[in-house]
GROMACS .gro file of C-alpha atoms in nm:
model
  274
    1LEU     CA    1  -5.831   5.030  -9.835
    2ARG     CA    2  -5.620   5.273 -10.037
    3HIS     CA    3  -5.297   5.112  -9.920
    4ALA     CA    4  -5.429   4.756  -9.907
    5SER     CA    5  -5.310   4.490 -10.149
    6ARG     CA    6  -5.481   4.435 -10.486
    7ARG     CA    7  -5.605   4.099 -10.355
    8LEU     CA    8  -5.784   4.262 -10.060
    9ARG     CA    9  -5.926   4.545 -10.270
   10GLY     CA   10  -6.070   4.281 -10.502
   11ASN     CA   11  -6.242   4.092 -10.220
   12ILE     CA   12  -6.608   4.188 -10.180
   13GLU     CA   13  -6.623   4.089  -9.811
   14VAL     CA   14  -6.319   4.299  -9.722
   15VAL     CA   15  -6.448   4.599  -9.918
   16MET     CA   16  -6.794   4.588  -9.762
   17ALA     CA   17  -6.652   4.544  -9.413
   18ALA     CA   18  -6.450   4.861  -9.467
   19LEU     CA   19  -6.749   5.049  -9.607
   20ASN     CA   20  -6.961   4.955  -9.306
   21GLN     CA   21  -6.719   5.123  -9.066
   22ASN     CA   22  -6.856   5.448  -8.928
   23ASN     CA   23  -6.545   5.644  -9.020
   24THR     CA   24  -6.528   5.535  -9.386
   25ALA     CA   25  -6.516   5.833  -9.621
   26TYR     CA   26  -6.386   5.676  -9.941
   27ALA     CA   27  -6.353   5.327 -10.080
   28TYR     CA   28  -6.093   5.220 -10.334
   29VAL     CA   29  -6.226   4.917 -10.518
   30GLU     CA   30  -5.985   4.718 -10.728
   31ALA     CA   31  -6.087   4.698 -11.093
   32GLU     CA   32  -6.032   4.349 -11.226
   33GLU     CA   33  -6.145   4.159 -11.532
   34ARG     CA   34  -6.371   3.877 -11.419
   35GLU     CA   35  -6.519   3.749 -11.742
   36THR     CA   36  -6.734   3.457 -11.641
   37VAL     CA   37  -6.965   3.208 -11.812
   38TYR     CA   38  -7.277   3.120 -11.615
   39GLY     CA   39  -7.519   2.838 -11.690
   40LEU     CA   40  -7.799   2.630 -11.544
   41ASP     CA   41  -7.725   2.261 -11.495
   42PHE     CA   42  -7.973   1.974 -11.509
   43GLU     CA   43  -8.052   2.023 -11.140
   44CYS     CA   44  -8.158   2.384 -11.214
   45ARG     CA   45  -7.861   2.533 -11.026
   46VAL     CA   46  -7.641   2.820 -11.142
   47VAL     CA   47  -7.298   2.694 -11.244
   48TYR     CA   48  -6.998   2.891 -11.368
   49GLN     CA   49  -6.647   2.885 -11.508
   50PRO     CA   50  -6.398   3.155 -11.617
   51LEU     CA   51  -6.438   3.260 -11.980
   52ASP     CA   52  -6.066   3.210 -12.052
   53ARG     CA   53  -6.105   2.840 -11.961
   54PHE     CA   54  -6.432   2.792 -12.146
   55GLY     CA   55  -6.377   2.505 -12.388
   56PRO     CA   56  -6.360   2.128 -12.415
   57GLN     CA   57  -6.155   2.100 -12.094
   58GLY     CA   58  -6.350   2.351 -11.887
   59GLN     CA   59  -6.528   2.240 -11.571
   60TRP     CA   60  -6.855   2.376 -11.435
   61ARG     CA   61  -6.866   2.469 -11.066
   62VAL     CA   62  -7.192   2.493 -10.872
   63LEU     CA   63  -7.271   2.849 -10.757
   64SER     CA   64  -7.629   2.851 -10.627
   65LYS     CA   65  -7.922   2.659 -10.495
   66GLY     CA   66  -8.153   2.499 -10.747
   67TYR     CA   67  -8.502   2.542 -10.890
   68MET     CA   68  -8.420   2.799 -11.164
   69LYS     CA   69  -8.501   2.744 -11.533
   70ALA     CA   70  -8.386   3.071 -11.696
   71PHE     CA   71  -8.181   3.377 -11.608
   72THR     CA   72  -8.050   3.710 -11.734
   73ILE     CA   73  -7.775   3.934 -11.601
   74ASP     CA   74  -7.820   4.309 -11.551
   75GLY     CA   75  -7.508   4.482 -11.421
   76PRO     CA   76  -7.399   4.307 -11.100
   77THR     CA   77  -7.731   4.125 -11.056
   78MET     CA   78  -7.863   3.795 -11.185
   79TYR     CA   79  -8.239   3.777 -11.232
   80ALA     CA   80  -8.372   3.423 -11.259
   81VAL     CA   81  -8.703   3.253 -11.332
   82SER     CA   82  -8.797   2.974 -11.094
   83MET     CA   83  -8.951   2.644 -11.197
   84ASP     CA   84  -9.292   2.774 -11.085
   85GLY     CA   85  -9.267   3.080 -11.312
   86ASN     CA   86  -9.167   3.355 -11.068
   87ILE     CA   87  -8.874   3.599 -11.078
   88PHE     CA   88  -8.596   3.619 -10.818
   89LYS     CA   89  -8.260   3.795 -10.800
   90GLN     CA   90  -7.916   3.778 -10.639
   91LEU     CA   91  -7.594   3.975 -10.659
   92LEU     CA   92  -7.343   3.762 -10.845
   93VAL     CA   93  -7.054   3.845 -10.612
   94GLN     CA   94  -7.254   3.722 -10.311
   95MET     CA   95  -7.402   3.411 -10.468
   96ASN     CA   96  -7.307   3.072 -10.328
   97GLU     CA   97  -7.465   2.734 -10.259
   98GLU     CA   98  -7.613   2.857  -9.930
   99SER     CA   99  -7.725   3.210 -10.027
  100GLU     CA  100  -8.093   3.283 -10.068
  101TRP     CA  101  -8.266   3.427 -10.372
  102SER     CA  102  -8.459   3.751 -10.316
  103GLY     CA  103  -8.819   3.730 -10.432
  104PRO     CA  104  -9.055   3.658 -10.581
  105LEU     CA  105  -9.025   4.006 -10.733
  106ASN     CA  106  -9.323   3.981 -10.967
  107ASN     CA  107  -9.697   3.931 -10.942
  108VAL     CA  108  -9.717   3.555 -10.892
  109VAL     CA  109 -10.054   3.540 -11.068
  110HIS     CA  110  -9.879   3.607 -11.401
  111LYS     CA  111  -9.631   3.325 -11.463
  112ILE     CA  112  -9.319   3.384 -11.673
  113SER     CA  113  -9.095   3.133 -11.850
  114TRP     CA  114  -8.806   3.352 -11.973
  115ILE     CA  115  -8.676   3.707 -11.918
  116ALA     CA  116  -8.445   3.970 -12.070
  117ILE     CA  117  -8.357   4.322 -11.951
  118THR     CA  118  -8.257   4.641 -12.131
  119GLY     CA  119  -8.308   5.015 -12.098
  120GLY     CA  120  -8.480   4.992 -11.763
  121PHE     CA  121  -8.742   4.745 -11.890
  122ILE     CA  122  -8.781   4.375 -11.818
  123PHE     CA  123  -8.928   4.160 -12.094
  124GLY     CA  124  -9.085   3.825 -12.013
  125ILE     CA  125  -9.241   3.536 -12.202
  126GLY     CA  126  -9.583   3.468 -12.053
  127VAL     CA  127  -9.797   3.156 -12.048
  128ASP     CA  128  -9.926   3.261 -12.392
  129LYS     CA  129  -9.564   3.225 -12.518
  130ARG     CA  130  -9.564   3.591 -12.623
  131ILE     CA  131  -9.356   3.878 -12.484
  132HIS     CA  132  -9.482   4.109 -12.210
  133LYS     CA  133  -9.289   4.390 -12.039
  134GLN     CA  134  -9.281   4.629 -11.746
  135VAL     CA  135  -9.048   4.886 -11.587
  136LEU     CA  136  -8.783   4.692 -11.395
  137SER     CA  137  -8.757   4.936 -11.104
  138GLN     CA  138  -9.134   4.927 -11.054
  139MET     CA  139  -9.174   4.551 -11.071
  140ALA     CA  140  -9.344   4.434 -10.752
  141PRO     CA  141  -9.581   4.161 -10.633
  142GLN     CA  142  -9.870   4.398 -10.713
  143SER     CA  143  -9.751   4.517 -11.057
  144ASP     CA  144  -9.890   4.396 -11.387
  145TRP     CA  145  -9.722   4.326 -11.718
  146ASP     CA  146  -9.799   4.528 -12.031
  147GLY     CA  147  -9.881   4.327 -12.337
  148PRO     CA  148  -9.852   4.106 -12.514
  149VAL     CA  149  -9.608   4.330 -12.703
  150SER     CA  150  -9.511   4.069 -12.962
  151SER     CA  151  -9.696   3.892 -13.240
  152GLU     CA  152  -9.876   3.559 -13.210
  153MET     CA  153  -9.561   3.360 -13.295
  154GLU     CA  154  -9.494   3.135 -12.996
  155LEU     CA  155  -9.154   3.176 -12.830
  156LEU     CA  156  -8.935   2.969 -12.599
  157ALA     CA  157  -8.648   3.204 -12.510
  158ILE     CA  158  -8.534   3.565 -12.560
  159THR     CA  159  -8.218   3.772 -12.523
  160ILE     CA  160  -8.122   4.128 -12.612
  161HIS     CA  161  -7.819   4.247 -12.807
  162GLY     CA  162  -7.785   4.614 -12.892
  163ASP     CA  163  -8.114   4.748 -13.022
  164MET     CA  164  -8.240   4.402 -13.121
  165ILE     CA  165  -8.435   4.144 -12.927
  166TYR     CA  166  -8.357   3.788 -13.036
  167ALA     CA  167  -8.600   3.504 -12.981
  168VAL     CA  168  -8.601   3.127 -13.011
  169GLY     CA  169  -8.927   3.007 -13.162
  170GLU     CA  170  -9.103   2.678 -13.100
  171ASP     CA  171  -8.932   2.555 -13.418
  172ALA     CA  172  -8.593   2.589 -13.239
  173LYS     CA  173  -8.490   2.864 -13.484
  174ILE     CA  174  -8.359   3.215 -13.411
  175TYR     CA  175  -8.552   3.533 -13.494
  176ARG     CA  176  -8.506   3.902 -13.420
  177GLN     CA  177  -8.656   4.251 -13.437
  178LYS     CA  178  -8.592   4.594 -13.282
  179HIS     CA  179  -8.718   4.592 -12.924
  180ALA     CA  180  -8.804   4.964 -12.931
  181THR     CA  181  -9.057   4.919 -13.212
  182MET     CA  182  -9.179   4.570 -13.121
  183CYS     CA  183  -9.557   4.544 -13.092
  184ASN     CA  184  -9.827   4.280 -13.135
  185ILE     CA  185  -9.834   4.331 -13.513
  186SER     CA  186  -9.460   4.372 -13.581
  187LYS     CA  187  -9.285   4.099 -13.777
  188TRP     CA  188  -8.994   3.881 -13.672
  189GLU     CA  189  -8.695   3.858 -13.906
  190GLY     CA  190  -8.584   3.503 -13.959
  191PRO     CA  191  -8.511   3.225 -13.921
  192LEU     CA  192  -8.154   3.354 -13.893
  193SER     CA  193  -7.995   3.008 -13.879
  194ASN     CA  194  -8.097   2.678 -14.038
  195THR     CA  195  -7.792   2.472 -13.939
  196LEU     CA  196  -7.862   2.416 -13.568
  197GLU     CA  197  -8.170   2.359 -13.355
  198VAL     CA  198  -8.132   2.572 -13.044
  199LYS     CA  199  -8.308   2.616 -12.709
  200SER     CA  200  -8.135   2.936 -12.590
  201ILE     CA  201  -7.877   3.193 -12.705
  202CYS     CA  202  -7.661   3.471 -12.561
  203PHE     CA  203  -7.413   3.731 -12.686
  204TYR     CA  204  -7.075   3.839 -12.552
  205GLY     CA  205  -6.806   4.040 -12.726
  206ASN     CA  206  -6.826   3.969 -13.097
  207LYS     CA  207  -6.976   3.621 -13.060
  208ILE     CA  208  -7.315   3.458 -13.030
  209TYR     CA  209  -7.341   3.141 -12.823
  210ALA     CA  210  -7.618   2.883 -12.850
  211VAL     CA  211  -7.726   2.584 -12.644
  212SER     CA  212  -7.862   2.322 -12.879
  213THR     CA  213  -8.170   2.109 -12.821
  214GLU     CA  214  -7.922   1.834 -12.727
  215ASP     CA  215  -7.771   2.058 -12.454
  216GLN     CA  216  -7.442   2.116 -12.635
  217ILE     CA  217  -7.284   2.462 -12.671
  218PHE     CA  218  -7.193   2.618 -13.005
  219TRP     CA  219  -7.073   2.962 -13.117
  220MET     CA  220  -7.008   3.179 -13.418
  221VAL     CA  221  -6.898   3.537 -13.482
  222THR     CA  222  -7.212   3.747 -13.469
  223VAL     CA  223  -7.159   3.917 -13.806
  224GLU     CA  224  -7.147   3.570 -13.968
  225LEU     CA  225  -7.497   3.480 -13.847
  226LYS     CA  226  -7.704   3.379 -14.150
  227PRO     CA  227  -7.922   3.080 -14.243
  228SER     CA  228  -7.643   2.882 -14.409
  229ALA     CA  229  -7.361   2.960 -14.160
  230GLU     CA  230  -7.216   2.665 -13.970
  231TRP     CA  231  -7.179   2.676 -13.593
  232ARG     CA  232  -6.853   2.586 -13.416
  233SER     CA  233  -6.877   2.333 -13.134
  234LEU     CA  234  -6.744   2.409 -12.786
  235SER     CA  235  -6.796   2.047 -12.675
  236GLN     CA  236  -6.948   2.173 -12.350
  237GLY     CA  237  -7.265   2.005 -12.231
  238ASP     CA  238  -7.459   1.959 -11.908
  239VAL     CA  239  -7.630   2.300 -11.917
  240THR     CA  240  -7.965   2.416 -12.051
  241THR     CA  241  -7.876   2.784 -12.099
  242ILE     CA  242  -7.576   3.014 -12.059
  243GLY     CA  243  -7.495   3.381 -12.005
  244ILE     CA  244  -7.159   3.560 -12.007
  245CYS     CA  245  -7.059   3.881 -11.832
  246ASN     CA  246  -6.772   4.068 -11.672
  247THR     CA  247  -6.850   4.070 -11.299
  248ASP     CA  248  -6.819   4.432 -11.187
  249LEU     CA  249  -6.713   4.462 -10.823
  250LYS     CA  250  -6.764   4.839 -10.817
  251LYS     CA  251  -7.127   4.815 -10.932
  252ALA     CA  252  -7.186   4.533 -10.685
  253CYS     CA  253  -7.058   4.751 -10.400
  254GLU     CA  254  -7.280   5.039 -10.511
  255GLU     CA  255  -7.584   4.812 -10.518
  256MET     CA  256  -7.509   4.665 -10.176
  257LEU     CA  257  -7.458   5.008 -10.024
  258GLN     CA  258  -7.784   5.139 -10.167
  259VAL     CA  259  -7.975   4.840 -10.028
  260SER     CA  260  -7.816   4.900  -9.687
  261TRP     CA  261  -7.895   5.273  -9.694
  262ARG     CA  262  -8.258   5.214  -9.796
  263ARG     CA  263  -8.302   4.979  -9.501
  264LYS     CA  264  -8.187   5.267  -9.280
  265ASN     CA  265  -8.439   5.502  -9.451
  266MET     CA  266  -8.158   5.717  -9.589
  267HIS     CA  267  -8.218   5.955  -9.880
  268LEU     CA  268  -8.029   5.860 -10.198
  269GLU     CA  269  -7.935   6.128 -10.447
  270ARG     CA  270  -7.718   6.101 -10.757
  271ARG     CA  271  -7.516   6.403 -10.862
  272ALA     CA  272  -7.306   6.460 -11.171
  273ALA     CA  273  -6.933   6.494 -11.112
  274ALA     CA  274  -6.809   6.853 -11.097
   0.00000   0.00000   0.00000
């Protein structure tokens, strides 16, 4: 693909077809900014639109099958919580209205309502409305969650930004604390905003985005977040939660190759560049 056009080198199907050839030694993947806003519509399907068109005139496009109530994005992968409280995943670049979710990935005995991922750990809100966690790479139908690792304050949603875990409480207010030191006796800081009742939040760039209890989207610059700060309306509705990321084709290719190699019982080894 070295001499192929930028359009072809940015096409996941073309790249993977080339990589699957027996004589492939190198792959040149086109780097391209694909900043995308993802959400869940009222039919529990993943919807999306480009970030540069995200505003009053933006239109949501359906991207997946339904039955999801929450999601988080880790690299090229979307992890989602189904309506029955189990965790599934899909590569974003392969997701479409016909593609299947992989899972359930968790122990189905322990139901989860919301998830967030950082530093190799997955955090989940359990039926007790407190946070539990486990190592993401070791999560399996037989694995158990550690916890609860948060206090008795009941939570509805969580997200992670930097070294802080942010939570939406049952009062529809935003709270936070450092995820590395969070435990069942640590205190939440907040409420951080008193001017909007929210049901979920996410961060991207220098902004924080919130979906209100009326399913409308608002934003503010993160450093301005304080109890008295006013939110700016995006006039975008019809979603219950959102997440924003830059879809990375290179990481997606790496993930797809590793899955393919594992199926062939190949040994994977990472080495530092010389």
